mmCIF file with all atom_site columns, C-alpha atoms in Angstrom:
data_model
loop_
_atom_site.group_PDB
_atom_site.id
_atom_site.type_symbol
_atom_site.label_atom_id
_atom_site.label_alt_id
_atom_site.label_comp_id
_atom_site.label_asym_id
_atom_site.label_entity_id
_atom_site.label_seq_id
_atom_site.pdbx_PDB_ins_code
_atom_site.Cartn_x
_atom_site.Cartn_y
_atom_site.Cartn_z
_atom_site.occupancy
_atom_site.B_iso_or_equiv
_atom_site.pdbx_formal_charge
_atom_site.auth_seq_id
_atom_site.auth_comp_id
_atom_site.auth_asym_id
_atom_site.auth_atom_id
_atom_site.pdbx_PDB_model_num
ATOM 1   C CA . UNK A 1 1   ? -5.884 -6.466  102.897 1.00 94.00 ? 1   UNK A CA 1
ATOM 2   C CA . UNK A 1 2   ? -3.238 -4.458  101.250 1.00 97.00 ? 2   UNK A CA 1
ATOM 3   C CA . UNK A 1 3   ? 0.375  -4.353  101.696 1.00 97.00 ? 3   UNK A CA 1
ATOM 4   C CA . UNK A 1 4   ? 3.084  -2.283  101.324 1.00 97.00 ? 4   UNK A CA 1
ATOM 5   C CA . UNK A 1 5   ? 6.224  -3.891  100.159 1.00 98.00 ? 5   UNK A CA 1
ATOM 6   C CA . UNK A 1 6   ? 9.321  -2.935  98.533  1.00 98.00 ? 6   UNK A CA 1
ATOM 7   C CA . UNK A 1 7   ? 10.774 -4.940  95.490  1.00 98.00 ? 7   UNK A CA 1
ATOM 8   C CA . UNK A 1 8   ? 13.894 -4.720  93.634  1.00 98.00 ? 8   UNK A CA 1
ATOM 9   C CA . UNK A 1 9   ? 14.202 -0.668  95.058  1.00 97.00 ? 9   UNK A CA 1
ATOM 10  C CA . UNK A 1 10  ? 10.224 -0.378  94.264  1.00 97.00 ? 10  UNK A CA 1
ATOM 11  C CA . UNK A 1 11  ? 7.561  0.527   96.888  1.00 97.00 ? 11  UNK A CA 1
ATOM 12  C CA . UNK A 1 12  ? 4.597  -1.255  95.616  1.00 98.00 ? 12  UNK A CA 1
ATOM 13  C CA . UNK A 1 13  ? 0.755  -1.891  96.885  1.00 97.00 ? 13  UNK A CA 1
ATOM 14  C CA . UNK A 1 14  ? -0.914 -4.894  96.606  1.00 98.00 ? 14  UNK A CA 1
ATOM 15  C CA . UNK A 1 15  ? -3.746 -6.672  97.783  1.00 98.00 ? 15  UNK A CA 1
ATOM 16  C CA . UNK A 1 16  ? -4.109 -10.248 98.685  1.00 98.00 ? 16  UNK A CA 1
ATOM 17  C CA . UNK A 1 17  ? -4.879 -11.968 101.640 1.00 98.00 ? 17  UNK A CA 1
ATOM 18  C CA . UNK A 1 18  ? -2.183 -12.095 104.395 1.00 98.00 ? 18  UNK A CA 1
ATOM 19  C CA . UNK A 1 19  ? -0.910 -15.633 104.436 1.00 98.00 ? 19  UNK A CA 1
ATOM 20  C CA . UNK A 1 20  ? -0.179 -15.713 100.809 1.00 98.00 ? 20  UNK A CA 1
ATOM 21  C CA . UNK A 1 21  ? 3.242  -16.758 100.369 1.00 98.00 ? 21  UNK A CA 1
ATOM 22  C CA . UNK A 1 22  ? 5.574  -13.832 98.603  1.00 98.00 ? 22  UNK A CA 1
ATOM 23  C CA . UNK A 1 23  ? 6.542  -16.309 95.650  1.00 98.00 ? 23  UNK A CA 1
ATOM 24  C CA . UNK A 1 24  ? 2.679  -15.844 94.507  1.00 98.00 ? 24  UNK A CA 1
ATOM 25  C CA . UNK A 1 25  ? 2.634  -11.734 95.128  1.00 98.00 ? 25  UNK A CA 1
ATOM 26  C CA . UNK A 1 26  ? 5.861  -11.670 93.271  1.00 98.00 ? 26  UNK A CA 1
ATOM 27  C CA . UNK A 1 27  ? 4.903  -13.799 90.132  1.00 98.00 ? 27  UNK A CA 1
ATOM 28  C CA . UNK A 1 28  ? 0.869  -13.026 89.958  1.00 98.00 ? 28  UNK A CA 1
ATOM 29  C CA . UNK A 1 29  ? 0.505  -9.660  91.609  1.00 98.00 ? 29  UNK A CA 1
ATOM 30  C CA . UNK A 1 30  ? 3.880  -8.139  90.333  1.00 98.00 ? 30  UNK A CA 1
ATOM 31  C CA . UNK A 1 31  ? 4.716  -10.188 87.307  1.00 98.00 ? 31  UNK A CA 1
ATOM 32  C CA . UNK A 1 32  ? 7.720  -11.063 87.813  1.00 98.00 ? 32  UNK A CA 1
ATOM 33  C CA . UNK A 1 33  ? 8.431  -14.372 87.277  1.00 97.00 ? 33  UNK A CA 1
ATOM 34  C CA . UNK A 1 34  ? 11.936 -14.973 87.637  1.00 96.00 ? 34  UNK A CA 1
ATOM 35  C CA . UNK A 1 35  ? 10.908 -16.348 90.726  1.00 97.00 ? 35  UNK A CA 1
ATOM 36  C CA . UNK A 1 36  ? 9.795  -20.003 90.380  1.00 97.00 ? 36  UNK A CA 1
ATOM 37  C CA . UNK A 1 37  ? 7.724  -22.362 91.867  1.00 97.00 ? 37  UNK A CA 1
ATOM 38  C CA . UNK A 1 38  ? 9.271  -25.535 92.825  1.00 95.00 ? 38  UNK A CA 1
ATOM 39  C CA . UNK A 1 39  ? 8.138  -27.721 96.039  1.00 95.00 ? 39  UNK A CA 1
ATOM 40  C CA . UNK A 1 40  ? 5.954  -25.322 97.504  1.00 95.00 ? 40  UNK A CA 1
ATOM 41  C CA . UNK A 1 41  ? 7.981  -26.743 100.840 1.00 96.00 ? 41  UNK A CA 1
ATOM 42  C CA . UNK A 1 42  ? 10.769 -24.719 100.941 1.00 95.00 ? 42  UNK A CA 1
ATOM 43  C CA . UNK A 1 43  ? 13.203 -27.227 100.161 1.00 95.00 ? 43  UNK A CA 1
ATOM 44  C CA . UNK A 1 44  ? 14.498 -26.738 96.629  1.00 97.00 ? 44  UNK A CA 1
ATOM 45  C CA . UNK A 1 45  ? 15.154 -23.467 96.191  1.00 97.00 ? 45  UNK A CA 1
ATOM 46  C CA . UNK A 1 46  ? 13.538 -22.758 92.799  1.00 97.00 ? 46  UNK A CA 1
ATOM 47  C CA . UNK A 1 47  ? 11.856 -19.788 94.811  1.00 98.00 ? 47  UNK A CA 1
ATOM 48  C CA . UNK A 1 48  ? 15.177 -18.238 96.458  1.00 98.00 ? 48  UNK A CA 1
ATOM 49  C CA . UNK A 1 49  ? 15.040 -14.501 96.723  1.00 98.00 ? 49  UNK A CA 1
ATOM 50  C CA . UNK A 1 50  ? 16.686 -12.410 99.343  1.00 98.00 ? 50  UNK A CA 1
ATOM 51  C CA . UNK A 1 51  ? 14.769 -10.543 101.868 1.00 98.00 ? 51  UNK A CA 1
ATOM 52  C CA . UNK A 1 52  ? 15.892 -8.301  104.060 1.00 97.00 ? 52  UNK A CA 1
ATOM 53  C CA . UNK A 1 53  ? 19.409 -9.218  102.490 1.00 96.00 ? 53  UNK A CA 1
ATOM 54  C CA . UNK A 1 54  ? 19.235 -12.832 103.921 1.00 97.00 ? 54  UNK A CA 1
ATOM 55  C CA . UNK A 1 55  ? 18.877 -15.649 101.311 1.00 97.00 ? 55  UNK A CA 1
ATOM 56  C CA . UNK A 1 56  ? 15.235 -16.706 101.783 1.00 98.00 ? 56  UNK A CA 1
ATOM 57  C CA . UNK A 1 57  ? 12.665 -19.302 100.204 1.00 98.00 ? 57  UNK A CA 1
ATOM 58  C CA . UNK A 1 58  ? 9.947  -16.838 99.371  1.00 98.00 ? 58  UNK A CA 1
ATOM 59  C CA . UNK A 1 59  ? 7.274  -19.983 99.196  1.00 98.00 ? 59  UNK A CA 1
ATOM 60  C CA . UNK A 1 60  ? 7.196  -19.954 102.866 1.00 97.00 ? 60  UNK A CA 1
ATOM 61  C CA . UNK A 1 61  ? 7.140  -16.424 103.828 1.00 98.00 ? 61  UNK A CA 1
ATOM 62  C CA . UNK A 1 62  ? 3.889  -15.171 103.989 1.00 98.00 ? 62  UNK A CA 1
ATOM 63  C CA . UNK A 1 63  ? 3.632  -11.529 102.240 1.00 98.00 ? 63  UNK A CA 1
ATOM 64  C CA . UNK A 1 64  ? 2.448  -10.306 106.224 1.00 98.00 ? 64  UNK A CA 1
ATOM 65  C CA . UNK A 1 65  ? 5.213  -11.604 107.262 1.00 98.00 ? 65  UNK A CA 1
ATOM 66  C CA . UNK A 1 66  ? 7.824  -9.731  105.156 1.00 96.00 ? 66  UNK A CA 1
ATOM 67  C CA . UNK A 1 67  ? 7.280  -6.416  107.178 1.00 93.00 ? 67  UNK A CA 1
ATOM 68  C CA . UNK A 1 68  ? 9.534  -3.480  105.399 1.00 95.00 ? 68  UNK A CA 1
ATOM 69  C CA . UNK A 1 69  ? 12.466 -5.355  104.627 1.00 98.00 ? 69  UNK A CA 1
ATOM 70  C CA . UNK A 1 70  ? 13.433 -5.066  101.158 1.00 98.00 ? 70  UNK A CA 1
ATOM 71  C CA . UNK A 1 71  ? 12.795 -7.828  98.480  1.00 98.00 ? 71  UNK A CA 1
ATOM 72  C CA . UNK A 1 72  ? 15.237 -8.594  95.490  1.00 98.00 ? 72  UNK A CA 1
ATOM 73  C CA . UNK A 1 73  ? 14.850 -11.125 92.589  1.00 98.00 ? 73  UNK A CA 1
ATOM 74  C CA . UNK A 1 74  ? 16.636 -12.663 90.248  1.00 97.00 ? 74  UNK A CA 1
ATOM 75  C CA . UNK A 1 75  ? 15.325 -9.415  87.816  1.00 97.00 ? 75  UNK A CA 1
ATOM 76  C CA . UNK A 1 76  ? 17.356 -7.166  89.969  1.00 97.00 ? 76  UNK A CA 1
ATOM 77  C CA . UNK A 1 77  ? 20.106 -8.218  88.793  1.00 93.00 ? 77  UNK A CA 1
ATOM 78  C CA . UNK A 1 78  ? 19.986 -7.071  85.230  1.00 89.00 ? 78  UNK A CA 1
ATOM 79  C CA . UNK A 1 79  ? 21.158 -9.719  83.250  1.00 85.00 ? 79  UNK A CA 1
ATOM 80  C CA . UNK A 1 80  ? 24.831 -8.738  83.748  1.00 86.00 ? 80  UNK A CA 1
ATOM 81  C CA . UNK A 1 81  ? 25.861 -9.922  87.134  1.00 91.00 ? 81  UNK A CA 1
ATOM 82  C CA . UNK A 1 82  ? 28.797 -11.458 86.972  1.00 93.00 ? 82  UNK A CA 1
ATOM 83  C CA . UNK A 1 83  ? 27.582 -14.127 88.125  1.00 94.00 ? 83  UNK A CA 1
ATOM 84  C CA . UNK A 1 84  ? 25.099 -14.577 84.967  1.00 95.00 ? 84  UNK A CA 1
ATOM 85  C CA . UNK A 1 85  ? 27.979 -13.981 82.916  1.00 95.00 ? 85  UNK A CA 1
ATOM 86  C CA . UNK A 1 86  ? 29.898 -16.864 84.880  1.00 96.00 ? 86  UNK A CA 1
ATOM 87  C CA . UNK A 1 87  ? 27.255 -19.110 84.472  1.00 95.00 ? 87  UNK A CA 1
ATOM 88  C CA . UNK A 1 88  ? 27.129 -18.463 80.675  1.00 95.00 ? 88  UNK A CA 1
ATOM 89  C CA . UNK A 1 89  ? 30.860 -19.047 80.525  1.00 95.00 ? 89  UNK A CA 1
ATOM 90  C CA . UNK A 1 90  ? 30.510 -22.348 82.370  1.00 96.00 ? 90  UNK A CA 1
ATOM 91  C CA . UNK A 1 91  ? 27.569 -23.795 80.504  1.00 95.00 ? 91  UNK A CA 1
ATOM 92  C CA . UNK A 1 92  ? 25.504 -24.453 84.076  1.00 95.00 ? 92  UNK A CA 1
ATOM 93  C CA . UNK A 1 93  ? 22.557 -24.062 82.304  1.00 90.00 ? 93  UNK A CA 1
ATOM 94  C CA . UNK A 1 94  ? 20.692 -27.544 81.361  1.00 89.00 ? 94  UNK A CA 1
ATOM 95  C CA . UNK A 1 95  ? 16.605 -27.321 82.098  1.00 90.00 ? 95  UNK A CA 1
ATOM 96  C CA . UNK A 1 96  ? 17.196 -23.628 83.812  1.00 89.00 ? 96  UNK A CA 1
ATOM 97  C CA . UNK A 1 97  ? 14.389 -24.013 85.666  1.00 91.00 ? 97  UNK A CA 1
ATOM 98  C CA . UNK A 1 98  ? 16.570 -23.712 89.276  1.00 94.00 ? 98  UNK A CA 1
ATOM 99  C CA . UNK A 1 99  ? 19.069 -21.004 87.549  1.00 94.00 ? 99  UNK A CA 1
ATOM 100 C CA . UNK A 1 100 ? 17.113 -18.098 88.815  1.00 96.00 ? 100 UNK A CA 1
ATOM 101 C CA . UNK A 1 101 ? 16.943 -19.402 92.636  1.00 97.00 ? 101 UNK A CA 1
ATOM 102 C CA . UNK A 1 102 ? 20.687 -21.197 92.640  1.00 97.00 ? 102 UNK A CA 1
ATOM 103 C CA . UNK A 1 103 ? 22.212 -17.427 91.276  1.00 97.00 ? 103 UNK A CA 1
ATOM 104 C CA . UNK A 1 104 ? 20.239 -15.802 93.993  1.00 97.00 ? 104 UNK A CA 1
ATOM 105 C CA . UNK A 1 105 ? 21.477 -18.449 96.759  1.00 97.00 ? 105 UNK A CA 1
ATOM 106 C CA . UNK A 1 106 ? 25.189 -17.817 94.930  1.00 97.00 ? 106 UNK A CA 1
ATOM 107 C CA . UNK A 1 107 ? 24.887 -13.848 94.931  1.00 96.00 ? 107 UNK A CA 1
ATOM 108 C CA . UNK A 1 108 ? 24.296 -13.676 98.231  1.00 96.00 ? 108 UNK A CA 1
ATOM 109 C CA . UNK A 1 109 ? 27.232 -15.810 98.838  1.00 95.00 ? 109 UNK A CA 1
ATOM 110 C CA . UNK A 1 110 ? 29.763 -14.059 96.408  1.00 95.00 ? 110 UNK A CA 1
ATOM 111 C CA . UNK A 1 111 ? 28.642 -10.379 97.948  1.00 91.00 ? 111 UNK A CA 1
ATOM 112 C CA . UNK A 1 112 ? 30.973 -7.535  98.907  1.00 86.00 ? 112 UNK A CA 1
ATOM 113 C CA . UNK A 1 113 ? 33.594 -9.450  97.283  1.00 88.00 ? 113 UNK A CA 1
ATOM 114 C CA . UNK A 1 114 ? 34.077 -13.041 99.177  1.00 92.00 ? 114 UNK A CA 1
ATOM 115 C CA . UNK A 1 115 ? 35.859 -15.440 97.658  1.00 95.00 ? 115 UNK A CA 1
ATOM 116 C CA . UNK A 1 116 ? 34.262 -18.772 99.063  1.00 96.00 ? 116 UNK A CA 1
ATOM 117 C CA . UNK A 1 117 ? 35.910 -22.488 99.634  1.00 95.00 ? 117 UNK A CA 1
ATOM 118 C CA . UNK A 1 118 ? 34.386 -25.571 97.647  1.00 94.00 ? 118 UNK A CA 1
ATOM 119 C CA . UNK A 1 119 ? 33.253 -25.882 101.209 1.00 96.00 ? 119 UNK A CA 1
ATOM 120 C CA . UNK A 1 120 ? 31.339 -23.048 101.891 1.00 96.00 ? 120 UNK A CA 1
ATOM 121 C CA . UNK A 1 121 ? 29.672 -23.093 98.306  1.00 96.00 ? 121 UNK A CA 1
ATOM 122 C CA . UNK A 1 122 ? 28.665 -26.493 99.206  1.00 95.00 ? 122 UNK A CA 1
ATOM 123 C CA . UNK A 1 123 ? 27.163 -25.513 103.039 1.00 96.00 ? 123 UNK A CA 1
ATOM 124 C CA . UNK A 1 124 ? 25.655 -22.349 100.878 1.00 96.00 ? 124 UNK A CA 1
ATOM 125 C CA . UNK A 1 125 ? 24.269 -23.838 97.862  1.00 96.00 ? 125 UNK A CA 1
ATOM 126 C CA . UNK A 1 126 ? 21.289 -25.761 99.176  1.00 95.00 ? 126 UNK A CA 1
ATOM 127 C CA . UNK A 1 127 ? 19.062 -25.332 96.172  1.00 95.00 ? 127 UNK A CA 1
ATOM 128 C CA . UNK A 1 128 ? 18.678 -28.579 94.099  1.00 95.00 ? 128 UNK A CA 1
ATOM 129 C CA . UNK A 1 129 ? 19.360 -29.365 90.691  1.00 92.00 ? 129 UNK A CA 1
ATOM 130 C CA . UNK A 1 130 ? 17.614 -31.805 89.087  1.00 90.00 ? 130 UNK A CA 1
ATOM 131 C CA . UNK A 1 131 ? 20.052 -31.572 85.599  1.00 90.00 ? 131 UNK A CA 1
ATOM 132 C CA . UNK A 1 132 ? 22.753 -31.959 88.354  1.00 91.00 ? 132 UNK A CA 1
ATOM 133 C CA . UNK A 1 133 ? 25.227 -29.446 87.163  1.00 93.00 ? 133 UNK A CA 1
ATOM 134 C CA . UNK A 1 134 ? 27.016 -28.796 90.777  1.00 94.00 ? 134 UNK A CA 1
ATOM 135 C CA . UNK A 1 135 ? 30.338 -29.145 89.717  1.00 95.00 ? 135 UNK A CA 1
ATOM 136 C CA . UNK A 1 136 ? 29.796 -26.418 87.093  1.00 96.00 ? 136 UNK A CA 1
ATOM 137 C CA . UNK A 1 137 ? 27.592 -24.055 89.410  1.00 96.00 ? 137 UNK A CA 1
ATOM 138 C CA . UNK A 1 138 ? 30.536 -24.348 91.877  1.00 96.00 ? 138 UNK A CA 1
ATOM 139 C CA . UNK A 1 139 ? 33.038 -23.519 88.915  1.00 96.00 ? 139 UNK A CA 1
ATOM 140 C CA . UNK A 1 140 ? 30.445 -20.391 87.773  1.00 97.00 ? 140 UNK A CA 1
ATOM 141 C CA . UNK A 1 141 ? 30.485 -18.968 91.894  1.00 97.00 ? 141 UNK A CA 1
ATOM 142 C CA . UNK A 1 142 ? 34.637 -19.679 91.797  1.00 96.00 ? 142 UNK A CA 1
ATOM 143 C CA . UNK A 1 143 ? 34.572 -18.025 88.236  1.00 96.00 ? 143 UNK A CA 1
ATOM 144 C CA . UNK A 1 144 ? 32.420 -15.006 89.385  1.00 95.00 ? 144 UNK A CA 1
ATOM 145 C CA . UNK A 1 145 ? 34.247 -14.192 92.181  1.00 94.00 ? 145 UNK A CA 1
ATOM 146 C CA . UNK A 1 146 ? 37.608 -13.994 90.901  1.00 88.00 ? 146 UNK A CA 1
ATOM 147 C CA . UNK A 1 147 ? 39.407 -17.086 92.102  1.00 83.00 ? 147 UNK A CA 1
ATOM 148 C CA . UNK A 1 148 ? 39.647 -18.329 88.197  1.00 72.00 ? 148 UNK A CA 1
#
């Protein structure tokens, strides 16, 4: 079946069985694989875009499911988000492998200006990190949004 879906300001076509989850349209139909697979369960975050605006794990959305709200990844954001730049600055960076889906998680939480608590970075930032680099992925969000 094909579906319509817009991507990073894109309309594109593609054409794959309903239930396949959007991480798998994304990376094999659309080639971009910012996106990464991680659990396949939802749970670390590896996969994080944001659809429809709203932070989302795209492992368990089925591409039927996405309807017309828009889709962004971690290649939407150019390479010079601040908050790449922040996480530069603060050496986050270990394996990488979660980078793409913890920036995602943190843009949404940084966006339209907010300056978030240690507290709400910690409720936000759900994805896991198996290099464990918390304390410098909070310091990147605090860095990125102006509060040092």
């Amino acid at each position: 079946m094909t579906f319509s879906i817009k991507v990073n300001g894109s309309q594109h076509s593609v054409d794959v069985d309903g239930d396949t989850p959007l991480l798998w349209v994304l990376r094999d139909n659309l080639g971009l694989t910012g996106t990464k697979y991680g659990c396949d369960a939802g749970l670390c975050g590896a996969c994080t875009i944001h659809l429809g605006g709203v932070v989302t794990r795209s492992c368990g959305v089925a591409v039927q499911d996405a309807g017309d709200r828009e889709i962004v990844t971690i290649e939407a954001l150019g390479g010079s988000h601040p908050l790449q730049d922040a996480w530069v600055e603060k050496d986050v960076s270990q394996c990488g492998y979660c980078q793409a889906g913890q920036i995602m998680t943190a843009a949404a939480l940084v966006a339209n200006g907010a300056k978030p608590t240690d507290a709400e970075i910690d409720a936000a930032m759900t994805n896991i990190c198996r290099c464990g680099t918390y304390n410098r992925i909070r310091a990147a969000i605090k860095r990125a949004s102006g509060q040092v």
